[in-house]
Amino acid sequence: MEFVLLIFLPIVAALFVPFLYKTVKNIHTGWFVFIISAALFIYYLRFIEKTLNGNVDTSTLSWIPSLDIAFIAYIDGLSLLFSLLITGIGALVVLYSIFYLDKKREKLNNFYVYLLMFMTAMLGIVQSDHMITLYLFWELTSISSFLLIGYWYTRDRSRFGALKSMMITVFGGLMMLGGLVLLSIMGDTYSIRELIANASSFIGHDYFTLALVLVLLGAFTKSAQFPFYIWLPDAMEAPTPVSAYLHSATMVKAGLYLVARFTPIFASSEVWIWLVTGIGLLTLFWGSFFAVKQTDLKAILAFSTVSQLGLIMSLLGASAVAYHVTGADAAIFKFAAFAAIFHLINHAMFKGSLFMVAGIVDHETGTRDIRKLGGLMSIMPVSFTVAFIGSMSMAGLPPFGGFLSKELFLTSMLALRDFELFNFATWGIIFPIVAWVASVFTFVYSFYFVFKTFAGKRKMQSLPKEPKETSLGMLLSPVVLAAIVVVIFFIPNLIGKMFVKPAVVAMQSGLYNHPDEVTVNVSAWHGWSPELMMTLGIIALGAFLFLTMSKWQKLYDIQPQYFSLNALYDTLMVFGESGMNRLSRFYMTGLIRTYLVYMFAFIAAITTAALFIQDAFAVDMESFSPLNTYGIMTAVILVLAVVMVLFAKTRLAAIIALGGVGYSVALFFVIYKAPDLALTQLVIETVSVALFLLAFHHLPALKRHGESTKFRLGNFIIAAAVGITMTLLALSAHSQKLIPSISQYYKDTVFTEAAGGNIVNVILVDYRGFDTLFEIAVLAIAGIGVYSMIRLRLSRKENSDENK
Amino acid sequence: MKTNDVILQTGTKVVFFIIFLFSIHIFFAGHFAPGGGFVGGLLTTAAIVLLLLAFDLKTVQKALPFNFMIVVAVGLLLALGTAAGSILFDVPFFTHAYDDFNLPLFGVSSLHTAMIFDAGVYLVVVGSTITMIQTIGGDS
Amino acid sequence: MINLLLLPIILPFFFAIILLFFKENVRVQRTLTLIGLAISFTFSLVLMAKVKADGVQTLTLGSWPAPFGITMVSDMVSVLLVTTSILITFFIVMYSFEAIGKERERFYYYPAVLFMLTGVNGAFTTGDIFNMFVFFEVFLMASYVLIVLGGEKKQLRESIKYILVNVISSALFVVAIALLYSVIGTLNMADISVKIAEVGQPGIITVIAILFLLVFGIKGAIFPLYFWLPGSYSAPPIPVLALFGALLTKIGVYAITRTYTLFFIHNMPVTHELLLVLSILTIVAGCIGALAYFDLKHIMIYNIIIAVGVILFGVAQMNDAGMTGAMFYLIHDMIIKGALFLLIGIIIAITGTSNLRKMGGLMKTNAPLGWMYLIAAFGLAGIPPLSGFTGKLLIVKGAFEAGNVWGSVFILASSLIVLLSVIRIFIYAFWGEPVELPTTKRRSYRIMIVPAALLVVISIAYGVGTEWIVPYMTDASDVLLKPSIYIDAVLKE
Amino acid sequence: MEFVMAIVIGILFMAAVYLILSKSLLRIILGTGLLSHGAHLLILTMGGLGGTSPPVLAEGVTDYVDPLPQALILTAIVISFGVTAFIIVLFYRTYAEHKTDNMNLMKGNDEHD
């Protein structure tokens, strides 16, 4: 079985969704989608056997072999773990959505099409070994996320959020593509595995750091790291199942996946370790700090997600240190990798359940505003329990999974102090401090989320709906997730063996041969270690802050609205519209003269510059033919006629003067032995003048329309520049005849081969008859144009956009 | 004024025929002396313009009852056809043929397919310029 | 059949002439136009197969030896462009049945379209620099007729500007040819290449090279010669705009590509660096415009300019990846621009306005249109696996390989602006609260949507089926990068 | 003689550009006329002006003028004639519709609404 095809199963299934939605009216379309994702989940479970032993499996579907582009599904511990999360949580979310979205009121066909599209995209990202197709799926997640956030597209906030998320994530994706292409050039392959295998050959390449930064831009934008996180809170406009799925458990983890996947390549770089760890910690702190400020349940969760993603990111950064140290020191950084993956699993579970609860509260009370909520504990006991479990896990308290991974996290951060390279000895102390402060805020917002909603006084009058416990169906998924959160606490090492260790081996390839070599043993009790002390501190300070929250929460209002990253984004977007509009207005005047001035100035400037810089200007008097009296006389006449055209006061004078120029040109043709030209020019000039005269009574009088002196001076300068350029060009080109003309051939063959005597005419009808054929076509088309211009007059309206 | 008009008109008729004949001459001269389809065509046009100046548009249209757009099309077809004739013989497009023929009236004359092509040129030039002049003149 | 390579030029020409006989009979005109285009398309496919199998096809007209007669050359570059042009014209003609109106149809609309196609195909195929000028004039003259056809106030006003600019550029074209002829003494492009190589491109030829860049740059709308384009292109009805947008600027791009790969190749640090800088500035200018407007037509028109910049950026790399990418992107852009213009034409027909702020909620009434638009928009922005991706990927790769790292990153970033500009149309027109549609003006768009849909489908196929297209594109890029292939084919004895 | 011609050509281009940049439509059209004259004379000059015989075969003549530029000019002349005719009509139709020949009053479609 080519399991690469399974990546496409959801999107192929999506093709049937609209059909099912239309025909099978009484069954919720979600059930079909549920079956797909559940089936995939079960299928992927089978791979655990393989990854347990560190084995991998690949499957290829070729796409553009000539450009070496293919879909290569590659399943190792890391991609399997993600695939399971995607399909497993996917199935639960779909189950939840079946009860959450009303099949009568909502356009379910669209919803599930997007969701299935997204599932394919995610599976593609985590399984792709080929960087180009990885990018393909990467953008597909951005697109499906765009469509899902904009699902209720008549709402302003939805559209705003959809665009924002797309702009930021697609930007990251494009930059990432740049990085991937650079990698492919340096490593001469598109395959990630092969890159990892010969990474040593291009470390230190000129492009190495640039590629690193570009790839990280992709990861950071997708995983909502500082300062790109701003799209995530606005993405909460999506229906809650979407938030639970995309914006907590899967899509945002794609960035983490990418960092994990590329760790073996980039870990050697100092920039990588500093950026990933530093930005991760900053994001952790930032997210947790601002989560407390929020009043919308989903917004709190969004910021908490940002913060948790930062936590995992920093762990991934720390894990790269393992490539720089050996022995006992290395063990602790290998530890970080374990912690990262472990927390990733925990987070997916508890955050998924929390989002679902937030959805339930919204569904049953009609609001997500935490200021209007309170005391729901007794009305919605099951929901409360789930929320409690999730929040406590998030706060890092026992007996929940989050506690374990939090401890591992603190251990890793403490270890960073002792890392000797890259200035860590000096600055490393910052890491545990920031980690600790952030954990305090994490504690605060976790409590804030669950207790402000469920404990305290009931505020019935402020609720739009009479609250009640929700249906069993909707509770099913969050309960399952909450149960897992508890279970993980008790069997962390089993989880570690089954999922985490194989993933760690995949991630830190080169450091291990077999998953069993990852010697991490998680235990709830690990002695009176510094970590535990820190945890106790967190609980103490966190509890204090939570209890006094109403006193200091106002402090957040000090931050002015215009001084934030969101404001920066808004400014950029406004700049993109009205700013560009103003800029464009500045030079797009709508006047053809302005445009011609730009063009002529550029043409004259660049040609003259090139002429002199390239040392191409030359006047070779030898090459010129001797002066000729008639020629000079004609030249004088011509120039006089030109001057008359310039200074003509009436249209008739101008037309006659123009004719004068034409006849002087004809004279030149006579002088320079071009009888055909002379004849033609003569007749054409006559016919042209006749045309002018025929059109005469349609023409306006010759007016200058008050051209100011400045205006005319400007025109004169441009005109003089162009004129001089032409003279210089003509002189230079004539003085540098490098190769004689081909025309001797015509003189030799005109009689013998073409049976003619007038060479010019024979060239026209024979040697270059093709020119003539199409030149008369031009004349014919001009005739058609004149005819239809005069005869067809559709409207005198200024604006007629409906195509007549 | 009336007499003047009559004199002018009669004069013009004469001049018209002179120019017209000259234009035909120029057209045939083209292959060996200055001239050819263009100039021939343009001269014919000039002759007709002269008529237009002397008479009014309607009279001229009556005298020359062609749809000049069709003249253009025929001219184009003629030119294209001459050039495309070579397709039938599978020689490169535009390969002309010429030979001496013994014609009943003209005696031995050299006939060249380029001449047919040039006739097409002539027709197009006449057709399109007259179309332009007629439509411009007819526009009020 | 040695004249095969002429058929895509001659057939539209022939049908255009025939149409002149049927001025009043619109039905006959429509039928003949479609038949003519279908036949031309068939022969262009045959020609493409022949070029693929036997290499560059050449024909020196009138049986004269090569540099003396006019040589027509069909290499993969030209035959690809010719085929695509015919195809797009076919769909636009189909669209015109509903969109252009009986009046225009009666006044030589179809002949003008076919004449323009003749000129376009001729310009793509000719191997003679002066003959290229003649073909330029053919399609220009036809485009003058098309842009002004109907004589609406706006059309007249904008036509003057359009014609003025093109008259200037034609004069410069003649000047450039005259200068080149003075120095090198020949007009045949292969011969020019040989002779320039002989004298090693001294300064004067570099200057002439720059002059040619400016001439073609005016047609191709590169910075700072593009200013005339947005205003002029927005004046004519949508089918004409679509034709212009899909075909005309591409001729400028083609001509730059041809001259800058075939003969002006001995002083690249000057000429190609200039091209590179101008192409980037072109993209910048296009991006500014694409964001600045709230008018459907303007947004799309500025996207034409961006695409020109991207293609020329690829060409300026002068390496395999860059050139193949440029070819990919060139053909992609013709197809997708055709599709997008037709689609926005339908939007304008439905809403009765081209102002984005006056639209909304079309998703409720015209969902299929919305999806098609979205796909085309993503294709334009180069989202894989749609049609714009491969080209952009290769261009970016080529630029990295050539060491233009920041240029490459810039190209990637510009895709975001392209995406933003076209997604904004989607968000404003299709999302949001539905606005009241002018019922009186609304009419069936079903006929119009067929050609648009077909073009979208072709663009999808172009992206997904890249594998089948690659060999053609690599052939095209080979012949561009190895002038000897072209020269040998023309000057063979 | 080419030197003089180069200057004449320069003057033609200069006058043409000057007229094209002015506000009056009529003057703009005059400018395009001068422009094509300049271009044609340039081709002629580039072909060399030193020949003694027109390129029509005659007994005992060998020093023909280069015929190729002449053929090119002829083509160019006809084309510019077509364009000129078109422009004249376009011009007066525009004038009729817009009731002005002042280009400054024909601001384009670049309104930034």
Short mmCIF file of C-alpha atoms in Angstrom, two decimals, chain A residues 63-69 71 107 110 114 132-133 135-137 139-140 143 146-151 153-156 158-160 162-163 166-179 181-182 184-185 188 190 207 210 214 569 573 575-585 587-588 590-592 594-596 598-600 602-604 606-618 722 725-726 728-746 749-750 753-755 762 766-804, chain C residues 6 9-10 13 20 23 61-62 64-65 67-70 72 95 98-104 107-108 111 115 118 128 130-131 134-135 137-138 141-142 145 148-157 161-162 164-165 168 172 175 179 181-187 191 195-196 198-199 202-208 210-211 214 218 223-228 230 237-239 267 270 274 278 285 287-289 291-295 297 302 328 345 348-349 352-354 357 361 363-364 371 374 378 381-385 389-390 393-394 396-397 399-406 409 412-413 415-416 419-420 423-424 426-428 430-434 441 443 448 463-467 470-471:
data_model
loop_
_atom_site.label_atom_id
_atom_site.label_comp_id
_atom_site.label_asym_id
_atom_site.label_seq_id
_atom_site.Cartn_x
_atom_site.Cartn_y
_atom_site.Cartn_z
CA TRP A 63 4.86 14.55 -9.67
CA ILE A 64 7.41 16.43 -11.75
CA PRO A 65 10.27 13.97 -12.15
CA SER A 66 12.08 16.17 -14.64
CA LEU A 67 12.45 18.82 -12.00
CA ASP A 68 13.04 16.20 -9.37
CA ILE A 69 9.84 17.07 -7.55
CA PHE A 71 5.53 13.60 -3.05
CA LYS A 107 -23.22 25.60 5.14
CA ASN A 110 -18.05 24.24 2.78
CA TYR A 114 -12.07 23.11 4.17
CA ILE A 132 9.00 21.54 -2.39
CA THR A 133 5.95 19.46 -1.67
CA TYR A 135 6.03 23.91 0.91
CA LEU A 136 2.99 23.01 -1.16
CA PHE A 137 1.21 21.59 1.86
CA GLU A 139 0.64 26.94 1.83
CA LEU A 140 -2.39 24.71 1.68
CA ILE A 143 -5.32 28.66 2.56
CA PHE A 146 -7.99 31.39 5.65
CA LEU A 147 -11.20 29.83 4.44
CA LEU A 148 -12.08 28.44 7.86
CA ILE A 149 -11.45 31.69 9.70
CA GLY A 150 -13.51 33.46 7.08
CA TYR A 151 -16.22 30.83 7.33
CA TYR A 153 -17.72 35.71 5.84
CA THR A 154 -20.36 38.33 6.35
CA ARG A 155 -18.76 39.29 9.66
CA ASP A 156 -16.15 41.98 9.52
CA SER A 158 -13.94 37.09 10.32
CA ARG A 159 -12.73 38.65 7.14
CA PHE A 160 -10.18 40.70 8.98
CA ALA A 162 -8.78 35.54 7.78
CA LEU A 163 -6.76 38.03 5.82
CA MET A 166 -3.14 34.48 5.61
CA MET A 167 -0.87 37.46 5.12
CA ILE A 168 1.38 36.55 7.99
CA THR A 169 1.55 32.83 7.40
CA VAL A 170 1.91 33.09 3.65
CA PHE A 171 4.66 35.62 4.14
CA GLY A 172 6.44 33.16 6.36
CA GLY A 173 5.80 30.40 3.87
CA LEU A 174 7.34 32.36 1.04
CA MET A 175 10.40 33.17 3.06
CA MET A 176 10.65 29.54 4.05
CA LEU A 177 10.49 28.57 0.41
CA GLY A 178 13.48 30.83 -0.17
CA GLY A 179 15.30 29.05 2.64
CA VAL A 181 15.57 26.53 -2.17
CA LEU A 182 18.84 27.77 -0.74
CA SER A 184 18.49 22.56 -2.01
CA ILE A 185 21.19 24.49 -3.82
CA ASP A 188 22.07 19.58 -4.10
CA TYR A 190 15.35 18.46 -2.23
CA TYR A 207 23.97 31.03 2.30
CA LEU A 210 20.38 33.15 5.44
CA LEU A 214 14.38 32.19 6.19
CA TYR A 569 0.02 45.37 11.39
CA MET A 573 -2.19 47.39 5.98
CA PHE A 575 -0.07 51.93 4.45
CA GLY A 576 -0.62 49.22 1.88
CA GLU A 577 -3.88 50.82 0.85
CA SER A 578 -4.10 54.50 1.46
CA GLY A 579 -0.36 54.96 1.80
CA MET A 580 0.24 53.37 -1.56
CA ASN A 581 -2.70 55.30 -2.86
CA ARG A 582 -1.15 58.56 -1.78
CA LEU A 583 2.23 57.54 -3.10
CA SER A 584 0.78 56.54 -6.42
CA ARG A 585 -1.30 59.69 -6.59
CA TYR A 587 3.38 60.40 -9.56
CA MET A 588 0.41 58.95 -11.46
CA GLY A 590 -3.27 61.01 -15.17
CA LEU A 591 -1.61 63.45 -17.53
CA ILE A 592 0.14 61.88 -20.45
CA THR A 594 3.93 63.80 -17.06
CA TYR A 595 4.43 60.24 -18.13
CA LEU A 596 6.15 61.27 -21.32
CA TYR A 598 9.49 60.61 -17.20
CA MET A 599 10.02 58.46 -20.24
CA PHE A 600 11.90 60.95 -22.37
CA PHE A 602 14.95 58.43 -18.72
CA ILE A 603 15.60 57.56 -22.33
CA ALA A 604 17.80 60.58 -22.94
CA ILE A 606 20.39 56.52 -19.87
CA THR A 607 21.33 56.49 -23.53
CA THR A 608 23.66 59.46 -23.23
CA ALA A 609 25.15 58.05 -20.05
CA ALA A 610 25.75 54.72 -21.74
CA LEU A 611 27.22 56.46 -24.74
CA PHE A 612 29.89 58.11 -22.65
CA ILE A 613 30.43 55.48 -19.98
CA GLN A 614 30.81 52.82 -22.61
CA ASP A 615 33.14 55.10 -24.50
CA ALA A 616 30.95 54.69 -27.54
CA PHE A 617 30.83 58.28 -28.63
CA ALA A 618 32.90 58.85 -31.72
CA VAL A 722 16.27 64.00 -26.69
CA THR A 725 20.89 62.33 -27.82
CA MET A 726 19.67 61.50 -31.29
CA LEU A 728 25.07 61.98 -30.83
CA LEU A 729 23.72 58.51 -31.52
CA ALA A 730 23.54 59.13 -35.23
CA LEU A 731 27.08 60.47 -35.37
CA SER A 732 28.50 57.66 -33.29
CA ALA A 733 26.73 54.91 -35.16
CA HIS A 734 27.74 56.30 -38.50
CA SER A 735 31.32 56.74 -37.41
CA GLN A 736 31.61 53.16 -36.32
CA LYS A 737 30.50 51.10 -39.27
CA LEU A 738 32.11 47.88 -38.20
CA ILE A 739 30.82 45.51 -40.84
CA PRO A 740 29.78 46.39 -44.39
CA SER A 741 26.15 46.11 -45.30
CA ILE A 742 24.68 43.00 -46.88
CA SER A 743 23.14 45.03 -49.67
CA GLN A 744 25.76 44.19 -52.30
CA TYR A 745 23.88 40.96 -52.74
CA TYR A 746 20.79 42.77 -53.94
CA THR A 749 21.23 39.43 -58.04
CA VAL A 750 18.42 41.81 -58.81
CA GLU A 753 17.62 36.16 -59.95
CA ALA A 754 14.69 38.47 -59.47
CA ALA A 755 14.24 39.69 -63.03
CA VAL A 762 12.28 44.46 -56.09
CA ASP A 766 10.33 40.15 -53.61
CA TYR A 767 13.33 40.01 -51.27
CA ARG A 768 11.38 41.56 -48.47
CA GLY A 769 7.91 41.16 -49.86
CA PHE A 770 6.76 39.88 -46.51
CA ASP A 771 7.29 43.34 -45.04
CA THR A 772 5.19 44.82 -47.77
CA LEU A 773 2.40 42.31 -47.36
CA PHE A 774 1.97 43.32 -43.76
CA GLU A 775 2.65 46.94 -44.30
CA ILE A 776 -0.37 47.15 -46.57
CA ALA A 777 -2.19 45.22 -43.88
CA VAL A 778 -1.37 48.09 -41.53
CA LEU A 779 -2.81 50.49 -44.04
CA ALA A 780 -5.92 48.38 -44.41
CA ILE A 781 -6.39 48.17 -40.66
CA ALA A 782 -5.95 51.91 -40.40
CA GLY A 783 -8.71 52.26 -42.99
CA ILE A 784 -10.95 50.01 -40.94
CA GLY A 785 -10.11 51.99 -37.85
CA VAL A 786 -10.92 55.32 -39.41
CA TYR A 787 -14.15 53.93 -40.75
CA SER A 788 -15.40 52.45 -37.50
CA MET A 789 -14.20 55.37 -35.43
CA ILE A 790 -16.34 57.73 -37.43
CA ARG A 791 -19.32 55.51 -37.97
CA LEU A 792 -19.63 53.80 -34.61
CA ARG A 793 -20.46 56.04 -31.67
CA LEU A 794 -21.72 54.08 -28.77
CA SER A 795 -22.26 56.59 -26.06
CA ARG A 796 -21.30 59.89 -24.74
CA LYS A 797 -21.29 58.65 -21.21
CA GLU A 798 -18.13 59.02 -19.23
CA ASN A 799 -18.43 55.85 -17.26
CA SER A 800 -19.91 52.77 -18.80
CA ASP A 801 -18.54 49.74 -17.13
CA GLU A 802 -21.19 47.32 -18.18
CA ASN A 803 -19.73 46.07 -21.40
CA LYS A 804 -21.83 47.14 -24.26
CA LEU C 6 3.83 30.41 -41.38
CA ILE C 9 0.41 33.82 -38.91
CA ILE C 10 -1.18 33.49 -42.31
CA PHE C 13 -4.67 36.94 -41.50
CA LEU C 20 -14.19 41.94 -44.22
CA LYS C 23 -19.51 43.18 -42.23
CA LEU C 61 10.86 33.65 -47.60
CA GLY C 62 11.03 33.88 -51.34
CA TRP C 64 16.39 33.68 -50.95
CA PRO C 65 19.46 32.68 -48.96
CA PRO C 67 20.52 36.93 -44.40
CA PHE C 68 19.07 38.47 -47.57
CA GLY C 69 15.47 37.42 -47.50
CA ILE C 70 13.29 37.56 -44.45
CA MET C 72 10.93 33.17 -40.15
CA TYR C 95 -16.41 35.46 -24.38
CA GLU C 98 -21.83 37.95 -25.03
CA ALA C 99 -19.68 40.74 -23.78
CA ILE C 100 -18.70 42.96 -26.65
CA GLY C 101 -22.08 43.89 -28.05
CA LYS C 102 -23.61 43.70 -31.50
CA GLU C 103 -22.55 47.18 -32.51
CA ARG C 104 -18.88 46.56 -32.09
CA PHE C 107 -17.78 47.34 -36.94
CA TYR C 108 -14.91 44.97 -37.62
CA PRO C 111 -11.22 41.22 -38.07
CA PHE C 115 -5.30 41.11 -37.44
CA THR C 118 -1.52 37.99 -36.95
CA ASP C 128 14.34 39.60 -38.92
CA PHE C 130 12.90 45.03 -39.33
CA ASN C 131 10.18 42.54 -40.07
CA VAL C 134 6.42 45.62 -39.29
CA PHE C 135 4.60 43.01 -37.24
CA GLU C 137 2.95 47.87 -36.37
CA VAL C 138 0.37 45.33 -37.49
CA MET C 141 -2.58 49.28 -35.55
CA ALA C 142 -5.11 46.57 -34.79
CA VAL C 145 -8.66 50.03 -33.64
CA VAL C 148 -11.03 52.98 -29.61
CA LEU C 149 -13.75 50.80 -31.10
CA GLY C 150 -17.05 52.08 -29.82
CA GLY C 151 -15.89 55.65 -29.46
CA GLU C 152 -16.88 56.13 -25.84
CA LYS C 153 -15.61 59.29 -24.30
CA LYS C 154 -13.18 57.52 -22.03
CA GLN C 155 -11.94 55.33 -24.84
CA LEU C 156 -11.14 58.24 -27.07
CA ARG C 157 -9.29 60.08 -24.38
CA LYS C 161 -2.34 58.52 -24.92
CA TYR C 162 -1.92 54.92 -25.92
CA LEU C 164 1.03 58.63 -28.69
CA VAL C 165 3.25 56.44 -26.56
CA ILE C 168 7.06 57.33 -29.97
CA LEU C 172 12.58 54.76 -31.46
CA VAL C 175 15.97 54.58 -34.87
CA LEU C 179 21.71 52.53 -35.84
CA TYR C 181 22.15 48.53 -39.41
CA SER C 182 24.71 51.27 -39.68
CA VAL C 183 27.12 49.48 -37.38
CA ILE C 184 26.53 45.87 -38.33
CA GLY C 185 25.00 46.13 -41.78
CA THR C 186 22.40 43.41 -41.47
CA LEU C 187 18.85 42.84 -40.34
CA ASP C 191 23.24 37.18 -38.74
CA LYS C 195 28.36 39.68 -36.57
CA ILE C 196 28.16 41.13 -33.09
CA GLU C 198 32.64 38.85 -34.56
CA VAL C 199 33.27 42.40 -33.38
CA PRO C 202 32.00 47.38 -28.51
CA GLY C 203 30.46 50.33 -26.68
CA ILE C 204 28.27 51.50 -29.50
CA ILE C 205 26.50 48.17 -29.67
CA THR C 206 25.93 48.22 -25.95
CA VAL C 207 24.31 51.61 -26.35
CA ILE C 208 22.12 50.24 -29.13
CA ILE C 210 20.08 49.68 -24.24
CA LEU C 211 18.06 51.52 -26.83
CA LEU C 214 13.94 50.91 -23.94
CA ILE C 218 7.79 50.67 -23.57
CA PHE C 223 9.90 50.79 -15.15
CA PRO C 224 9.98 53.74 -15.82
CA LEU C 225 8.27 53.33 -19.17
CA TYR C 226 5.06 51.76 -17.96
CA PHE C 227 3.18 54.83 -16.79
CA TRP C 228 0.93 55.01 -19.80
CA PRO C 230 -2.80 51.53 -16.46
CA PRO C 237 -14.23 46.82 -22.80
CA ILE C 238 -13.14 43.75 -20.89
CA PRO C 239 -12.50 41.36 -23.82
CA ASN C 267 28.57 42.84 -22.21
CA VAL C 270 26.15 46.33 -18.17
CA LEU C 274 20.46 47.09 -16.08
CA LEU C 278 14.79 47.66 -14.04
CA ALA C 285 6.07 50.00 -9.22
CA CYS C 287 3.11 46.43 -6.37
CA ILE C 288 2.49 50.02 -5.39
CA GLY C 289 -0.19 50.33 -8.02
CA LEU C 291 -2.32 48.05 -3.68
CA ALA C 292 -3.21 51.65 -4.35
CA TYR C 293 -6.45 51.05 -6.22
CA PHE C 294 -9.88 49.87 -5.32
CA ASP C 295 -10.80 49.32 -8.89
CA LYS C 297 -9.43 46.62 -13.55
CA TYR C 302 -0.90 46.53 -12.24
CA PHE C 328 7.18 28.84 -17.46
CA GLY C 345 -15.31 41.05 -16.44
CA ILE C 348 -18.26 43.78 -13.35
CA ALA C 349 -21.12 42.60 -15.54
CA GLY C 352 -22.45 46.91 -12.77
CA THR C 353 -19.37 48.54 -11.28
CA SER C 354 -15.66 48.02 -11.10
CA ARG C 357 -16.22 49.22 -2.34
CA GLY C 361 -21.45 39.03 -0.78
CA MET C 363 -20.52 34.26 -2.67
CA LYS C 364 -24.19 33.99 -1.77
CA TRP C 371 -14.29 29.56 -6.39
CA LEU C 374 -10.08 32.17 -5.92
CA PHE C 378 -3.95 31.64 -5.99
CA ALA C 381 0.23 34.35 -6.66
CA GLY C 382 2.12 31.16 -7.37
CA ILE C 383 0.60 28.89 -4.78
CA PRO C 384 1.44 25.28 -5.63
CA PRO C 385 0.34 23.18 -7.35
CA PHE C 389 4.42 28.05 -8.90
CA THR C 390 6.94 26.19 -11.02
CA LEU C 393 10.29 28.46 -8.05
CA LEU C 394 12.73 28.16 -10.92
CA VAL C 396 13.98 32.10 -7.51
CA LYS C 397 16.32 29.17 -7.80
CA ALA C 399 18.54 33.95 -9.00
CA PHE C 400 20.02 32.23 -6.00
CA GLU C 401 22.35 30.30 -8.24
CA ALA C 402 23.38 33.47 -10.00
CA GLY C 403 24.11 35.08 -6.67
CA ASN C 404 21.24 37.55 -6.69
CA VAL C 405 20.17 36.51 -3.22
CA TRP C 406 18.27 39.59 -2.21
CA VAL C 409 14.02 37.05 -1.65
CA LEU C 412 9.25 35.90 -3.05
CA ALA C 413 8.09 38.81 -0.98
CA SER C 415 4.27 37.29 -4.31
CA LEU C 416 2.71 38.30 -1.03
CA LEU C 419 -1.68 37.67 -3.24
CA LEU C 420 -2.89 40.54 -1.10
CA ILE C 423 -7.36 38.33 -2.35
CA ARG C 424 -8.66 41.74 -1.52
CA PHE C 426 -12.13 38.15 -3.27
CA ILE C 427 -12.78 39.47 0.20
CA TYR C 428 -14.52 42.60 -0.94
CA PHE C 430 -17.36 37.72 -2.71
CA TRP C 431 -17.35 37.94 1.05
CA GLY C 432 -19.13 40.48 3.15
CA GLU C 433 -22.76 41.44 3.23
CA PRO C 434 -24.43 41.12 -0.16
CA LYS C 441 -28.30 45.75 -15.84
CA ARG C 443 -27.82 39.66 -17.38
CA MET C 448 -19.36 34.28 -20.49
CA GLY C 463 0.28 23.67 -12.91
CA VAL C 464 -0.59 20.11 -12.02
CA GLY C 465 0.65 18.74 -15.31
CA THR C 466 3.95 20.56 -15.12
CA GLU C 467 5.75 17.33 -15.86
CA VAL C 470 8.87 20.72 -18.64
CA PRO C 471 10.45 19.27 -21.80
#
